[in-house]
mmCIF file of C-alpha atoms and ligand atoms in Angstrom:
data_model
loop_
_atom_site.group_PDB
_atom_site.id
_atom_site.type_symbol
_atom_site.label_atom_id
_atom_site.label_comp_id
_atom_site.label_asym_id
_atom_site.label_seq_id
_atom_site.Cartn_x
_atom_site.Cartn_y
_atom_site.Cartn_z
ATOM 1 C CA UNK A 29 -36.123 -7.010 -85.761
ATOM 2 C CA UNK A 30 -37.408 -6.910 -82.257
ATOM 3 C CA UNK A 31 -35.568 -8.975 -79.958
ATOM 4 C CA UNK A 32 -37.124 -11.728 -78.102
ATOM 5 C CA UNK A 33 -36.246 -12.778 -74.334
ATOM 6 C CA UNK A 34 -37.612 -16.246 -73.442
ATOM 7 C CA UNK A 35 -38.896 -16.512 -69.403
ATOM 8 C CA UNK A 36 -38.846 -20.202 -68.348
ATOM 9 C CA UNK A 37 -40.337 -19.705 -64.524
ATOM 10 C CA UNK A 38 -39.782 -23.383 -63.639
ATOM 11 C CA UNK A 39 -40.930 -24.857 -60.551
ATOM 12 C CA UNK A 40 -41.456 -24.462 -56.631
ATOM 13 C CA UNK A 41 -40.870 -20.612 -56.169
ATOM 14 C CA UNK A 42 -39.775 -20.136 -59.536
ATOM 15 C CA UNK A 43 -42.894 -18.722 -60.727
ATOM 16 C CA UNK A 44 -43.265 -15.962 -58.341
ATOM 17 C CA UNK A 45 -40.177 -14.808 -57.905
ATOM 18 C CA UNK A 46 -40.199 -14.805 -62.173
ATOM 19 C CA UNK A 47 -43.083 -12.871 -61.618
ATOM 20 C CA UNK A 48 -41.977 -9.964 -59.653
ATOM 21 C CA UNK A 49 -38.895 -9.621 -62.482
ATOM 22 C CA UNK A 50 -41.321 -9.355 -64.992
ATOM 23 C CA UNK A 51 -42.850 -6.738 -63.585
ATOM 24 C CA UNK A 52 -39.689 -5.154 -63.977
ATOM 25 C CA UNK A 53 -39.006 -5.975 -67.368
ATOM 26 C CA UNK A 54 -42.966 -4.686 -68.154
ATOM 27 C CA UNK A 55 -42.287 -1.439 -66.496
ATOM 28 C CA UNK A 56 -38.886 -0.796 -68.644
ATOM 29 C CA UNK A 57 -40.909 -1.879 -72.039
ATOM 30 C CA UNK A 58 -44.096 0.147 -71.355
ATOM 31 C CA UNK A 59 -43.049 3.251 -70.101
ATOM 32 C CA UNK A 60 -38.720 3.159 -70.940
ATOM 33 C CA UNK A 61 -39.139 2.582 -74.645
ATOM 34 C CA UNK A 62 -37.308 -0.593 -73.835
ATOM 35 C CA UNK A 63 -37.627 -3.147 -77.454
ATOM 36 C CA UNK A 64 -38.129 -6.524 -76.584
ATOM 37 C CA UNK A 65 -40.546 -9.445 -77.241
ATOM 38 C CA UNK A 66 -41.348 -11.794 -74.265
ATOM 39 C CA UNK A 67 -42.179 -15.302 -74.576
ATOM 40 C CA UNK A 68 -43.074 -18.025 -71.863
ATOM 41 C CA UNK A 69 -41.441 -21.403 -72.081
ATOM 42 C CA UNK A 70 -41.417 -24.940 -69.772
ATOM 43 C CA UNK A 71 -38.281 -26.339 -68.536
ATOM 44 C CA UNK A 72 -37.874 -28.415 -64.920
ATOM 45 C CA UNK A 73 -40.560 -30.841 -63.323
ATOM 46 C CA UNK A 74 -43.488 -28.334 -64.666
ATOM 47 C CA UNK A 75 -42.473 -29.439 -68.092
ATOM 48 C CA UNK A 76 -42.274 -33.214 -67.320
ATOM 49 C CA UNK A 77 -45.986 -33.012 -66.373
ATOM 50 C CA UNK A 78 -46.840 -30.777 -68.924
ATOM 51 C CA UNK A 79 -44.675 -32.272 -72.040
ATOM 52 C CA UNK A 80 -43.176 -36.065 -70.348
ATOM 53 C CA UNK A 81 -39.536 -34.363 -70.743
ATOM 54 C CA UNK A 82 -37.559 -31.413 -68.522
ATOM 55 C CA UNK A 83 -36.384 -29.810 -71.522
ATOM 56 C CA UNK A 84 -39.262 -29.935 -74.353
ATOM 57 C CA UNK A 85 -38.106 -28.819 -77.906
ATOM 58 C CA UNK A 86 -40.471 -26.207 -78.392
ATOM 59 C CA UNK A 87 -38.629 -24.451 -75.259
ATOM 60 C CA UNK A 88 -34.867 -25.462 -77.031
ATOM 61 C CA UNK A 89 -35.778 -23.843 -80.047
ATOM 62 C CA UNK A 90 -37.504 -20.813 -78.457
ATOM 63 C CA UNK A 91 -34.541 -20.424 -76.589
ATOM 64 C CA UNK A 92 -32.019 -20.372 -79.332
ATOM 65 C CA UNK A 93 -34.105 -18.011 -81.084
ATOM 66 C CA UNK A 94 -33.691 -15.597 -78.285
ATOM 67 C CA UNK A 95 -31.175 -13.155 -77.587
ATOM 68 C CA UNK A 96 -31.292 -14.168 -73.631
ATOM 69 C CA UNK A 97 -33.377 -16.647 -71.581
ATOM 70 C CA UNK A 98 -34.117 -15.616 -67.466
ATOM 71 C CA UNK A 99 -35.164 -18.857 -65.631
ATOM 72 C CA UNK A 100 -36.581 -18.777 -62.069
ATOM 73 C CA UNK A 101 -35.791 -22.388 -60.551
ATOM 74 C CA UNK A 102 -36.176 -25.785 -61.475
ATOM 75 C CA UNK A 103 -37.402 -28.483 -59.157
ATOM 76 C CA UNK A 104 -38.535 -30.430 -56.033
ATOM 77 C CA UNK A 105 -40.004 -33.399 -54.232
ATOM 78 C CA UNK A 106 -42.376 -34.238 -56.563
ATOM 79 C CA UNK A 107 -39.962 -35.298 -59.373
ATOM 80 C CA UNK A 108 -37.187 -36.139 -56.892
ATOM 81 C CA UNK A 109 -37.575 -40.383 -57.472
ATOM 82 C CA UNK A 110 -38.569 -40.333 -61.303
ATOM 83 C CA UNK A 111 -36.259 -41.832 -64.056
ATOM 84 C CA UNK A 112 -33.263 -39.996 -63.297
ATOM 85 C CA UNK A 113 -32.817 -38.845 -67.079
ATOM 86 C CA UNK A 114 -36.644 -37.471 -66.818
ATOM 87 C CA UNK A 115 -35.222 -35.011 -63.649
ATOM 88 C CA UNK A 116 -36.354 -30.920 -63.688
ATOM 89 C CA UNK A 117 -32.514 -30.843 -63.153
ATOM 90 C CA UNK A 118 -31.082 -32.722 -66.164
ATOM 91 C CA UNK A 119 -33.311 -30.348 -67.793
ATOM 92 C CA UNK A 120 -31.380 -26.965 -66.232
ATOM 93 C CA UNK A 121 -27.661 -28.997 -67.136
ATOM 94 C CA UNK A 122 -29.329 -29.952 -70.508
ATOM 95 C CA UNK A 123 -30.225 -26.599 -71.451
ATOM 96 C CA UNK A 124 -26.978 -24.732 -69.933
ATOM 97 C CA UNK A 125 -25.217 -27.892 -72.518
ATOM 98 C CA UNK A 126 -27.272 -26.978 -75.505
ATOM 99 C CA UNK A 127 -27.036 -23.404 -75.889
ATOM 100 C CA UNK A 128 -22.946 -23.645 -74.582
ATOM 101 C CA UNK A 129 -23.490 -21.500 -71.837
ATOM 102 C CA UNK A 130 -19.596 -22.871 -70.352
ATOM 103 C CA UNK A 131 -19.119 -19.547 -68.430
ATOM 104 C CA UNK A 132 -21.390 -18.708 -65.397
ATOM 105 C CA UNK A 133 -20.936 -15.471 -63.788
ATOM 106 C CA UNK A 134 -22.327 -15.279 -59.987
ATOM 107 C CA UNK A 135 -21.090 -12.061 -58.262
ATOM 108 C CA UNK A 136 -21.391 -12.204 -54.656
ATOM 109 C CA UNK A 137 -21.657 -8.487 -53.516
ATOM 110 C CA UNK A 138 -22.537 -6.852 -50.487
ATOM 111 C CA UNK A 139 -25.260 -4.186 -50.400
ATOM 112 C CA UNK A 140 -23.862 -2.397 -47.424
ATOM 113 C CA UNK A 141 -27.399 -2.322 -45.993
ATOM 114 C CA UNK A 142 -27.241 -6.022 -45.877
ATOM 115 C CA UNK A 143 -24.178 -5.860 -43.812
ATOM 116 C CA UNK A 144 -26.184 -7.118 -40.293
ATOM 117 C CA UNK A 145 -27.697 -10.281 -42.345
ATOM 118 C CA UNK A 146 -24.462 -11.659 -43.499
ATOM 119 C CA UNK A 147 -23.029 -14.717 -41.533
ATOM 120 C CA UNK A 148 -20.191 -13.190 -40.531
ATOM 121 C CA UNK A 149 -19.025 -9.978 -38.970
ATOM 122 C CA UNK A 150 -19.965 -6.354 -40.617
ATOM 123 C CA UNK A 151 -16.303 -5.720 -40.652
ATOM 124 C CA UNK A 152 -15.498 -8.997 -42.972
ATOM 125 C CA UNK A 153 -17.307 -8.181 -45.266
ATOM 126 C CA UNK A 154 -18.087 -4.318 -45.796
ATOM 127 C CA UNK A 155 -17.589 -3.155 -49.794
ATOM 128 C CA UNK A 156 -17.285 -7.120 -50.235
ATOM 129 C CA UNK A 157 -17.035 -7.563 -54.388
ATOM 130 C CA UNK A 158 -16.296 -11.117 -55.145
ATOM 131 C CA UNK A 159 -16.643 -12.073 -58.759
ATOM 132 C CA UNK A 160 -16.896 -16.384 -59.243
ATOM 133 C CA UNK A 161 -16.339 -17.754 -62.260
ATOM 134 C CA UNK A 162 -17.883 -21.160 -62.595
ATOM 135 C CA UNK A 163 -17.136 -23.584 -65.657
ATOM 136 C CA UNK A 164 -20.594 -24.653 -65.837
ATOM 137 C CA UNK A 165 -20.435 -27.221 -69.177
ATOM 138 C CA UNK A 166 -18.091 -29.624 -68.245
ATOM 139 C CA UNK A 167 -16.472 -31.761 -65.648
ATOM 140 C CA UNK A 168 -18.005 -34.222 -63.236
ATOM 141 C CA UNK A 169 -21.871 -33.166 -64.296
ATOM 142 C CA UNK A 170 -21.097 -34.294 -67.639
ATOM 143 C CA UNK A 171 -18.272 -36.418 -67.344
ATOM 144 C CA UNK A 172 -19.202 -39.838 -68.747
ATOM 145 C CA UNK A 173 -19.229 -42.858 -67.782
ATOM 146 C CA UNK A 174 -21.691 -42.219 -65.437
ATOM 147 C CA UNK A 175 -24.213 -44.009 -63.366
ATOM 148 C CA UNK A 176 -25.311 -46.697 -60.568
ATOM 149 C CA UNK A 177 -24.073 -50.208 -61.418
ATOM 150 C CA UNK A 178 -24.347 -53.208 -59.555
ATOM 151 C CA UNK A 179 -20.873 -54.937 -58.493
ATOM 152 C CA UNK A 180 -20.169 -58.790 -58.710
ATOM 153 C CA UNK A 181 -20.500 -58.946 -55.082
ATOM 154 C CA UNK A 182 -24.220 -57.845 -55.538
ATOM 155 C CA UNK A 183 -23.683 -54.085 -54.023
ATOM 156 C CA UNK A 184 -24.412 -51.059 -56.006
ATOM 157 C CA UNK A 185 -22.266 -48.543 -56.521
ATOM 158 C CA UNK A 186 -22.318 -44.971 -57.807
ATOM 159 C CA UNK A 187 -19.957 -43.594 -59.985
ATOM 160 C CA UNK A 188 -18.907 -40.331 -62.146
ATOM 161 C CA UNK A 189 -15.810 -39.049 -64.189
ATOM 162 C CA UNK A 190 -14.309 -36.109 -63.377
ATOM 163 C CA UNK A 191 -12.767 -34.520 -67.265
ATOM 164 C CA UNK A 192 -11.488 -31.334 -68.547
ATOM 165 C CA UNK A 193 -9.778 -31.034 -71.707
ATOM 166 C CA UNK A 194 -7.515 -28.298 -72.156
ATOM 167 C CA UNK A 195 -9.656 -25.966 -74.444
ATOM 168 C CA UNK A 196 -12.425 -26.563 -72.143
ATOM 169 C CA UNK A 197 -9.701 -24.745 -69.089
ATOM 170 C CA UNK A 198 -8.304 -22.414 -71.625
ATOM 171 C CA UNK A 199 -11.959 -20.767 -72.585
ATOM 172 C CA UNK A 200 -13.173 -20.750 -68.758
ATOM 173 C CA UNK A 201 -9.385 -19.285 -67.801
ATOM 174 C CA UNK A 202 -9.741 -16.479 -70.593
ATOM 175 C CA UNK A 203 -12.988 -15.608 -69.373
ATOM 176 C CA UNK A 204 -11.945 -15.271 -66.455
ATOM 177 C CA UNK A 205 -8.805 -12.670 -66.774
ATOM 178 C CA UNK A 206 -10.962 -10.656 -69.436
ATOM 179 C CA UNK A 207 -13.549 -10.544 -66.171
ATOM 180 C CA UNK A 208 -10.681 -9.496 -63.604
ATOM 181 C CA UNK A 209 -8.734 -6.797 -66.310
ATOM 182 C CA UNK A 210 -12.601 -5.109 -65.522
ATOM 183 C CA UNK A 211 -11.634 -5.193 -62.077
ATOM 184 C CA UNK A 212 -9.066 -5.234 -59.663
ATOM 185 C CA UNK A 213 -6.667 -7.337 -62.064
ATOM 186 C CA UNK A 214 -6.716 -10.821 -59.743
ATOM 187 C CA UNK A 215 -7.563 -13.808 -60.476
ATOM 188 C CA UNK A 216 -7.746 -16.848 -57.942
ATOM 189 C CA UNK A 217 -7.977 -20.229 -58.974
ATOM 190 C CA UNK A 218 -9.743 -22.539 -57.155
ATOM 191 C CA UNK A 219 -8.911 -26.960 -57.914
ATOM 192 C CA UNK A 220 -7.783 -30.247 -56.054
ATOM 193 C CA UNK A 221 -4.816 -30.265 -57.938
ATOM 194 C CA UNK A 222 -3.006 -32.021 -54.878
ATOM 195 C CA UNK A 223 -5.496 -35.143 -55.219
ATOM 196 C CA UNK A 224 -7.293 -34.654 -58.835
ATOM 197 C CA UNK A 225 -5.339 -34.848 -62.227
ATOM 198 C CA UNK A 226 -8.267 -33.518 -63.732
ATOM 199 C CA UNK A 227 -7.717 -30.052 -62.145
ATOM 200 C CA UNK A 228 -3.338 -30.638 -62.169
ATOM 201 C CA UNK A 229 -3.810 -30.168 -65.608
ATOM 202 C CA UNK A 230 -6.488 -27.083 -64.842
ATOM 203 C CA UNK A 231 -3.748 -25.887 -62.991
ATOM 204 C CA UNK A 232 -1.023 -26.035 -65.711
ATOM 205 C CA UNK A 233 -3.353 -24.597 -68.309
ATOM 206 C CA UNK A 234 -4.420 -21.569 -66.351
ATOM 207 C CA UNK A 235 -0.904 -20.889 -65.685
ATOM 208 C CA UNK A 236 -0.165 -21.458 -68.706
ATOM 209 C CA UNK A 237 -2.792 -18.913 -69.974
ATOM 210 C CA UNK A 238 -1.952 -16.005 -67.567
ATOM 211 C CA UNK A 239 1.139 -15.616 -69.634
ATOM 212 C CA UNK A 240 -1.056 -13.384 -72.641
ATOM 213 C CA UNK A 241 -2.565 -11.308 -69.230
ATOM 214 C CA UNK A 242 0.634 -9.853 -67.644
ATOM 215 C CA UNK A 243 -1.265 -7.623 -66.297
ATOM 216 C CA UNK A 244 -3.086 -10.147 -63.867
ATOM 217 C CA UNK A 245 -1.728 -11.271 -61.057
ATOM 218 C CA UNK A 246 -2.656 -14.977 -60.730
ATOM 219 C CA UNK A 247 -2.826 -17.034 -57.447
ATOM 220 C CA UNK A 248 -3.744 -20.593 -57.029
ATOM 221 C CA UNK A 249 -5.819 -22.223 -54.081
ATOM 222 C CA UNK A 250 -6.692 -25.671 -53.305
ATOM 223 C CA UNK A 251 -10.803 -25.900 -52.981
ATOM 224 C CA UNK A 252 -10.665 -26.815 -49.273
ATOM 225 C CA UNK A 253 -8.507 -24.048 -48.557
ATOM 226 C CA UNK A 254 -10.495 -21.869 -50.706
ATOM 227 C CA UNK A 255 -13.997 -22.665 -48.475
ATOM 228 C CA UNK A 256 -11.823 -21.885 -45.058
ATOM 229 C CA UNK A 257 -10.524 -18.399 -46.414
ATOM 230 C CA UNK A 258 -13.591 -17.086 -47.975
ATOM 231 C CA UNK A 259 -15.155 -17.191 -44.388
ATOM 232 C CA UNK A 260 -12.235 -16.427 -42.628
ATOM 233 C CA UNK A 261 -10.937 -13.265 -44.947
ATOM 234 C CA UNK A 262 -13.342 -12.968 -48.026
ATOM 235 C CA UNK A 263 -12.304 -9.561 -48.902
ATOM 236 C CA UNK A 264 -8.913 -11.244 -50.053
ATOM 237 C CA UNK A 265 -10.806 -12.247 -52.956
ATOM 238 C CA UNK A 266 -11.086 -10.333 -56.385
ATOM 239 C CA UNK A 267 -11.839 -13.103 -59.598
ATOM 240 C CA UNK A 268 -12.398 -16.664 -57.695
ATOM 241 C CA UNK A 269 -12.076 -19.120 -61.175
ATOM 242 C CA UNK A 270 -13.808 -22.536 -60.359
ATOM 243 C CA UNK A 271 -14.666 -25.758 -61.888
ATOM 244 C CA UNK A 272 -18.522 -26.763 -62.401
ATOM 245 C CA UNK A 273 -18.815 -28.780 -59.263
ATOM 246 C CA UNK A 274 -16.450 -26.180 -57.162
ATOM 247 C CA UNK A 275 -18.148 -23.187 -58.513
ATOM 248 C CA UNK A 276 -21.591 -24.830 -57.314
ATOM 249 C CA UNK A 277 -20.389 -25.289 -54.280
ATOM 250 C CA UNK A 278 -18.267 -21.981 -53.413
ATOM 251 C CA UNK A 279 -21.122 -19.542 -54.813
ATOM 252 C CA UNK A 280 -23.814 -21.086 -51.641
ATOM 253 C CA UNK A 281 -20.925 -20.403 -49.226
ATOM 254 C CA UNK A 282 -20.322 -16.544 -50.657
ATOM 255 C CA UNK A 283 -23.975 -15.692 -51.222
ATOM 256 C CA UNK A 284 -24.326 -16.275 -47.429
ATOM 257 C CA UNK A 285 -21.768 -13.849 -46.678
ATOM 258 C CA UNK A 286 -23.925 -10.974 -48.701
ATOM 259 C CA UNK A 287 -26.901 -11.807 -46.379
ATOM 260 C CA UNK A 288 -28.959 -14.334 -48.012
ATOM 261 C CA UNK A 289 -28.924 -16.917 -50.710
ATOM 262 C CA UNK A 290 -31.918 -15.289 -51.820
ATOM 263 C CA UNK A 291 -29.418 -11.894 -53.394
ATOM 264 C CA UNK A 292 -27.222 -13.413 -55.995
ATOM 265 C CA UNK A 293 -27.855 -13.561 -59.648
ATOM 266 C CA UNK A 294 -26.231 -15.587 -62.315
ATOM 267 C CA UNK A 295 -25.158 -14.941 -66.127
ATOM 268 C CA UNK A 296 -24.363 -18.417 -68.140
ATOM 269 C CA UNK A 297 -22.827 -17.244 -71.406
ATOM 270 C CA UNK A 298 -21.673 -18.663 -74.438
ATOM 271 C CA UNK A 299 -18.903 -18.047 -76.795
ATOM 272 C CA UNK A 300 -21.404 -16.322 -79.183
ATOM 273 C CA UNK A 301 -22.837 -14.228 -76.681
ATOM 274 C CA UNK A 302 -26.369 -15.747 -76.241
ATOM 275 C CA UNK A 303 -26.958 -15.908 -71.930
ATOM 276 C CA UNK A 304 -29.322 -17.447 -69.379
ATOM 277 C CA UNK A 305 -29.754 -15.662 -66.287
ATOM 278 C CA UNK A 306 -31.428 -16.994 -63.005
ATOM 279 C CA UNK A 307 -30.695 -16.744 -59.560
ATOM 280 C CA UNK A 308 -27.733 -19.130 -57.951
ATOM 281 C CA UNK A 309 -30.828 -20.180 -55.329
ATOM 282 C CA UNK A 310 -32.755 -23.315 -55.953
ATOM 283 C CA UNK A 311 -36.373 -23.421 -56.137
ATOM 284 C CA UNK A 312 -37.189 -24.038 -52.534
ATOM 285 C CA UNK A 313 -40.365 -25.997 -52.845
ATOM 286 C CA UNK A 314 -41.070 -25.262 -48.854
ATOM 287 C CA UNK A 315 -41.882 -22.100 -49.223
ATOM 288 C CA UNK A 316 -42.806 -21.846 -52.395
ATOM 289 C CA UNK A 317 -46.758 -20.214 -52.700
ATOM 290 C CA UNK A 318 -46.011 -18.351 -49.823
ATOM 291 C CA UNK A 319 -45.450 -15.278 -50.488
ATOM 292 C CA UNK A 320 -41.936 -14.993 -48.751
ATOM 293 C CA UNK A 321 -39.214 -15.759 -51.261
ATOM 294 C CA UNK A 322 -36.950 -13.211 -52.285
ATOM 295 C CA UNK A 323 -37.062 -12.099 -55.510
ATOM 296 C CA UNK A 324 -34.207 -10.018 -55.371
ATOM 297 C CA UNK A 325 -31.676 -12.486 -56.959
ATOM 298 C CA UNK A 326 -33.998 -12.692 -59.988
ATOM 299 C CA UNK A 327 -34.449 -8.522 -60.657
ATOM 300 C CA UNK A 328 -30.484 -8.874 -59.945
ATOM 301 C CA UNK A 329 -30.333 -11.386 -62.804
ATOM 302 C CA UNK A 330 -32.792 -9.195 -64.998
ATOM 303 C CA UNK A 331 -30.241 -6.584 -64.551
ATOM 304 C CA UNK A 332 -27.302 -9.151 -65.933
ATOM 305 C CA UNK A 333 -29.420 -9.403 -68.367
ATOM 306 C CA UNK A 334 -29.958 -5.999 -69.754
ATOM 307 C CA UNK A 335 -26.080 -5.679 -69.310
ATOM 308 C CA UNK A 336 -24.249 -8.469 -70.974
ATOM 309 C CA UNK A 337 -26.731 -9.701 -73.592
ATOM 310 C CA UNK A 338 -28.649 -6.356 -74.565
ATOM 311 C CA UNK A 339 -25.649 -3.454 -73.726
ATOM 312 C CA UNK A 340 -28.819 -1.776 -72.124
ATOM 313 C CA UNK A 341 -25.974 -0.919 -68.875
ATOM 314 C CA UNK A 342 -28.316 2.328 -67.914
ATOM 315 C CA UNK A 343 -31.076 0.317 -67.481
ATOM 316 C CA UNK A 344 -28.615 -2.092 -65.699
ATOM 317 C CA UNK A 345 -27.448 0.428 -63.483
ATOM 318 C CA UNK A 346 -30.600 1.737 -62.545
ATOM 319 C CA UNK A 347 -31.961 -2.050 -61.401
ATOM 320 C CA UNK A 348 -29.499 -2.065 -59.328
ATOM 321 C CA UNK A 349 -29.900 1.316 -57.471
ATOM 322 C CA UNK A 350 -33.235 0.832 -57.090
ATOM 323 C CA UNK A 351 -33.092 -2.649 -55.473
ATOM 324 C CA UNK A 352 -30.268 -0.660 -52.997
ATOM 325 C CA UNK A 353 -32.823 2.183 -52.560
ATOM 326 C CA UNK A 354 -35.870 -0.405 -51.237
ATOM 327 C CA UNK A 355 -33.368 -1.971 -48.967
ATOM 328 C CA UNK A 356 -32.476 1.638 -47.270
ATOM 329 C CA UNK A 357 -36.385 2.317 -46.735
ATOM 330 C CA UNK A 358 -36.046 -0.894 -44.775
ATOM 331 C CA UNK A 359 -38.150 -3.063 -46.703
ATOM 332 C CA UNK A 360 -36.768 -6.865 -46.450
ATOM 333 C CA UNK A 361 -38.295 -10.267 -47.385
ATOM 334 C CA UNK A 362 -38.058 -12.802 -44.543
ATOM 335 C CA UNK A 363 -34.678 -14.195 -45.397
ATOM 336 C CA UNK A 364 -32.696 -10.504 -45.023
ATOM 337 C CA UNK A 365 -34.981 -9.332 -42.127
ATOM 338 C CA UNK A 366 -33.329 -8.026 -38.960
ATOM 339 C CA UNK A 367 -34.820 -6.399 -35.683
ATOM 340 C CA UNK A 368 -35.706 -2.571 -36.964
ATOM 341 C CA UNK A 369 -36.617 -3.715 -40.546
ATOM 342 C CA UNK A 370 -39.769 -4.214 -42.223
ATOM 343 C CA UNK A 371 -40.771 -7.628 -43.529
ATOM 344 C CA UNK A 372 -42.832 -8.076 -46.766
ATOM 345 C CA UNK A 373 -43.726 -10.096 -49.292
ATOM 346 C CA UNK A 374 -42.138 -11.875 -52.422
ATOM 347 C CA UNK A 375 -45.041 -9.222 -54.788
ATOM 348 C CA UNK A 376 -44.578 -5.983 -52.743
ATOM 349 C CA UNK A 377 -41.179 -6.650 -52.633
ATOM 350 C CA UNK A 378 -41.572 -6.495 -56.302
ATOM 351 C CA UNK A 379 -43.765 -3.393 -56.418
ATOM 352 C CA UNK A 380 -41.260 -1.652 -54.479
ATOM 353 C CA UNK A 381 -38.837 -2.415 -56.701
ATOM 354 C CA UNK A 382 -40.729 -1.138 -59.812
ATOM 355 C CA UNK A 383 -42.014 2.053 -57.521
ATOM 356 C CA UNK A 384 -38.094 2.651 -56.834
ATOM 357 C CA UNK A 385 -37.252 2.188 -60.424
ATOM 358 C CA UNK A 386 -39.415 4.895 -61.558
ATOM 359 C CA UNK A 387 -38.108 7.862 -59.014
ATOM 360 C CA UNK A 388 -34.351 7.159 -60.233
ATOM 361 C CA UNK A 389 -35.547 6.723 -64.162
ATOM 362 C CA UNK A 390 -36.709 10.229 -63.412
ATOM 363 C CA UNK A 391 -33.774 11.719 -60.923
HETATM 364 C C1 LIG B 30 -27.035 -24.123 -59.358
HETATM 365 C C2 LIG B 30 -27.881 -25.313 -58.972
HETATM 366 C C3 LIG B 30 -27.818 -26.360 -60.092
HETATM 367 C C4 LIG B 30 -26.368 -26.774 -60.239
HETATM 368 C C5 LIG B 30 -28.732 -27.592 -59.882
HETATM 369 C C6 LIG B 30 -30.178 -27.195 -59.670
HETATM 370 C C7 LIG B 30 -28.622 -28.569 -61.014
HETATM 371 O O1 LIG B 30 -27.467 -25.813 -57.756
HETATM 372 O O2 LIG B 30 -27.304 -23.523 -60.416
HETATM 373 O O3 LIG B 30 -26.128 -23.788 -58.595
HETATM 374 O O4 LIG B 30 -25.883 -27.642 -59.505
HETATM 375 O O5 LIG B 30 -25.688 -26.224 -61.104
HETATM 376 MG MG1 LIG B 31 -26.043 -24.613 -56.745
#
């Protein structure tokens, strides 16, 4: 049976940068002999107005019917002051929830012609290879009770529970040493288990865990810590293992040292293998209809894709070399141009991408 891939484009640049993806994707099943079915699907503030909900059934069930979903970016003013349960965004958690996608992947690498965009120095980050690995079911997004209440006193106040049973650390932790015997065999774990007994006992567990990876050599890092050395020496870094609110936080700070927000993709994967990719970017509703978002972190996450949930690692690869190949003819959206570059748009950024695809498809 032909596989099916559901593409949810969601709201403010979402669309577009979707777009230039499936272009991509297009490209590899009309002239690759690449197998796949593609469907469409709502989630975010586009499917409030369409459906009255952020996650509509018909897009559940088309998603568990598919071996992988690729979302753009949900979203945006618009929907900001609705019912808070009717938000694009409880939509995105609801969704990540349903299908149990607990492990998100967001690897924050450097394409060495990106090196003069980053935030920092060239020589902090050159050959920078930083693998996060964000719990992204559990803790303080889904910790209940949860709320605003109003106190006796008459003032409101806003509350959340931070939880984390131990099988919910054991499965991220496992994850994560699988990820780093890939690699370079180190795993740093990120928590606030000075302040937080939710993350002591994240600590114990992972420790705990490392025992059936002697091979992995396990350090752990308190978050504030963690935010000062990843801009002070971010090459330290090999596996970076992170709670759901940590892991949202760190992966903003690292893609910035790679050039732009606008370059990292994202895997979310469940025990049973079924993934959602998107880019770790929002959906940046001021630019969006532009023309001048980068679509880069989306082909990147087409690419995770085609790796993790299809084994299609050629077509991977070759993604991948031909996004580096448009950045060495010095094409850059606005967010990764520098003096000597030349800036296009979010579609012929896209074009190029396909164009570069098909000269190393051939080579
Ligand atoms: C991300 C985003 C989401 C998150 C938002 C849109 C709910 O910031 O994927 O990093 O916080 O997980
Ligand atoms: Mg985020």
């Amino acid at each position: 049976m032909t596989k099916k891939i559901l593409i949810l484009p969601g709201d403010g640049i979402g669309p577009e940068i979707v777009a230039q993806a499936e272009k991509v994707l297009t490209y590899l099943i009309n002239e690759r002999g690449l197998n796949l079915d593609i469907d469409h699907g709502l989630l975010g503030g586009c499917a409030v107005d369409a459906a009255g909900v952020p996650l509509p059934d018909e897009t559940l069930a088309k998603a568990k019917e598919s071996a992988a979903v690729l979302l753009g970016a949900v979203g945006g003013p618009k929907w900001e002051s609705i019912e808070r349960a009717l938000r694009p965004e409880r939509g995105l958690l609801a969704i990540r929830s349903a299908l149990g996608l607990f492990a998100n992947l967001r690897p924050a690498v450097l394409f060495p012609q990106l090196a003069e965009a980053s935030s920092l120095k060239a020589e902090y980050v050159s050959n920078l290879d930083i693998m996060i690995v964000r719990e992204l079911t559990g803790g303080i997004y889904f910790g209940e009770p949860r709320g605003i209440r109003t106190l006796d006193d008459g003032q409101r106040q806003g509350y959340n529970t931070l939880v984390y049973s131990e099988s919910e650390i054991e499965r991220i932790a496992r994850v994560a040493f699988d990820v780093a015997a890939k690699r370079q065999g180190r795993v740093c774990s990120v928590d606030k288990a000075n302040v937080l007994e939710a993350t002591e006992l994240w600590r114990e567990v992972v420790s705990d865990i490392a025992r059936d990876y002697p091979d992995i050599e396990l350090q752990h890092m308190y978050v504030d810590n963690a935010a000062m050395q990843l801009v002070r020496t971010p090459k330290q870094f090999d596996v970076l293992l992170t709670t759901n609110l940590f892991g949202d936080i760190l992966s903003d700070l690292a893609s910035m040292l790679t050039g732009s927000i606008g370059m990292l993709p994202s895997a979310s994967l469940a025990s049973d293998g079924t993934g959602m990719y998107e880019p770790i970017h929002g959906s940046a509703p001021d630019i969006a209809g532009q023309d001048v978002a980068n679509p880069l972190a989306t082909i990147l996450s087409l690419s995770m894709l085609l790796r993790y949930s299809l084994a299609e690692v050629k077509l991977a690869d070759q993604i991948e070399q031909a996004v580096s190949q448009v950045l060495s003819k010095g094409l850059r959206t606005k967010d990764i141009y520098s003096d000597g570059t030349s800036c296009i748009g979010t579609n012929e950024m896209g074009d190029a991408v396909v164009s570069a695809l098909k000269v190393v498809c051939v080579a």
